Structure formats: C-alpha cells, structure tokens
Short mmCIF file of C-alpha atoms in Angstrom, two decimals:
data_model
loop_
_atom_site.label_atom_id
_atom_site.label_comp_id
_atom_site.label_asym_id
_atom_site.label_seq_id
_atom_site.Cartn_x
_atom_site.Cartn_y
_atom_site.Cartn_z
CA MET T 1 30.93 75.84 95.31
CA THR T 2 31.71 78.11 98.64
CA ALA T 3 34.34 80.53 99.06
CA PRO T 4 37.04 79.33 101.90
CA GLY T 5 36.79 80.66 105.03
CA PRO T 6 34.41 82.96 107.11
CA GLU T 7 31.68 84.01 105.71
CA PRO T 8 31.71 87.83 105.30
CA ASP T 9 28.67 88.69 107.56
CA ASP T 10 29.85 86.69 110.49
CA VAL T 11 33.50 88.45 110.58
CA PRO T 12 33.92 90.75 113.44
CA GLY T 13 35.14 94.01 112.80
CA LEU T 14 33.67 94.77 109.75
CA GLU T 15 31.38 97.32 109.36
CA PRO T 16 27.70 96.65 107.23
CA GLY T 17 29.47 97.42 103.65
CA GLY T 18 32.53 95.80 104.17
CA SER T 19 35.40 97.85 105.68
CA VAL T 20 36.32 97.59 108.87
CA PRO T 21 36.75 100.29 111.28
CA PRO T 22 39.46 103.14 112.28
CA GLY T 23 42.00 101.33 114.55
CA ASP T 24 40.56 97.72 113.70
CA THR T 25 44.12 96.43 112.01
CA PRO T 26 47.62 95.87 112.85
CA PRO T 27 49.58 98.51 110.67
CA ASP T 28 51.60 97.98 107.97
CA ALA T 29 54.84 98.54 108.69
CA GLY T 30 57.03 99.02 112.44
CA GLN T 31 56.85 102.25 114.09
CA THR T 32 60.13 102.17 114.36
CA SER T 33 63.31 104.26 112.19
CA GLY T 34 66.32 104.47 112.05
CA LEU T 35 69.70 101.77 113.25
CA SER T 36 69.57 101.10 116.94
CA HIS T 37 73.24 101.69 117.68
CA PRO T 38 76.08 102.51 115.00
CA GLN T 39 77.89 100.46 113.06
CA PRO T 40 81.18 99.60 113.78
CA MET T 41 83.32 100.76 110.40
CA PRO T 42 84.40 98.05 108.41
CA SER T 43 88.42 96.99 108.84
CA ARG T 44 90.51 98.06 105.41
CA LYS T 45 93.15 95.00 106.52
CA LEU T 46 90.86 91.93 105.12
CA PRO T 47 90.27 93.91 101.92
CA ALA T 48 93.98 94.78 101.29
CA ARG T 49 95.38 90.60 102.60
CA TRP T 50 92.87 89.44 99.69
CA LEU T 51 94.32 92.45 96.59
CA LEU T 52 97.56 90.73 97.43
CA ALA T 53 97.03 87.21 97.84
CA VAL T 54 94.69 88.09 94.19
CA ALA T 55 98.20 89.58 93.47
CA ILE T 56 101.20 86.54 94.27
CA LEU T 57 98.00 84.04 92.44
CA VAL T 58 98.06 86.31 89.70
CA LEU T 59 101.63 86.97 89.22
CA VAL T 60 102.64 83.20 89.38
CA VAL T 61 99.97 81.90 86.64
CA ALA T 62 102.14 84.54 84.86
CA ALA T 63 104.97 83.12 85.53
CA PHE T 64 103.76 79.28 84.70
CA PHE T 65 102.56 79.73 81.14
CA VAL T 66 105.76 82.31 80.83
CA LEU T 67 107.10 79.00 81.70
CA ARG T 68 105.20 76.85 79.42
CA ALA T 69 105.33 79.42 76.80
CA VAL T 70 109.76 79.14 76.78
CA ASP T 71 109.65 74.65 77.28
CA TRP T 72 110.82 74.51 79.94
CA PHE T 73 108.47 73.29 82.60
#
C-alpha cells in the first residue's frame, strides 16, 4: 500500500533531505495586530432593563407562593 499524495521526490520546493527552503511556505498567521478601529462601548440601559424585568418576575413568583401558602389562590 502506498501513501496518499505525490512522491516526496517529485514535490516541488523540497530540498534534498526533505526540508523546505525559507520563503516557500506562507506564514502561520496574518502579520497584522490589534483592532482596525475602536470598538464602541456597550450600552448600560439594556442590562438595567433586564435586571428590572427579572426583579419583577421574582416578586411575582414570590407573591404566588406566599398566596399559595396562605391558601388564597
């Protein structure tokens, strides 16, 4: 059974011994770093609204169980 792919001796760009000459392969990662533009600050209004909605939901559920325990419901 032979290995898939071309024979190592027939591959262009290989030096004797199987190494690759410098500059023959692309770099591992891009050569840019950092952000291209400043990121906007997230709004603080949405988390405050969610906090208020969760607080109201907790109060409604707590009221349900209190009324259920008193047997008014």
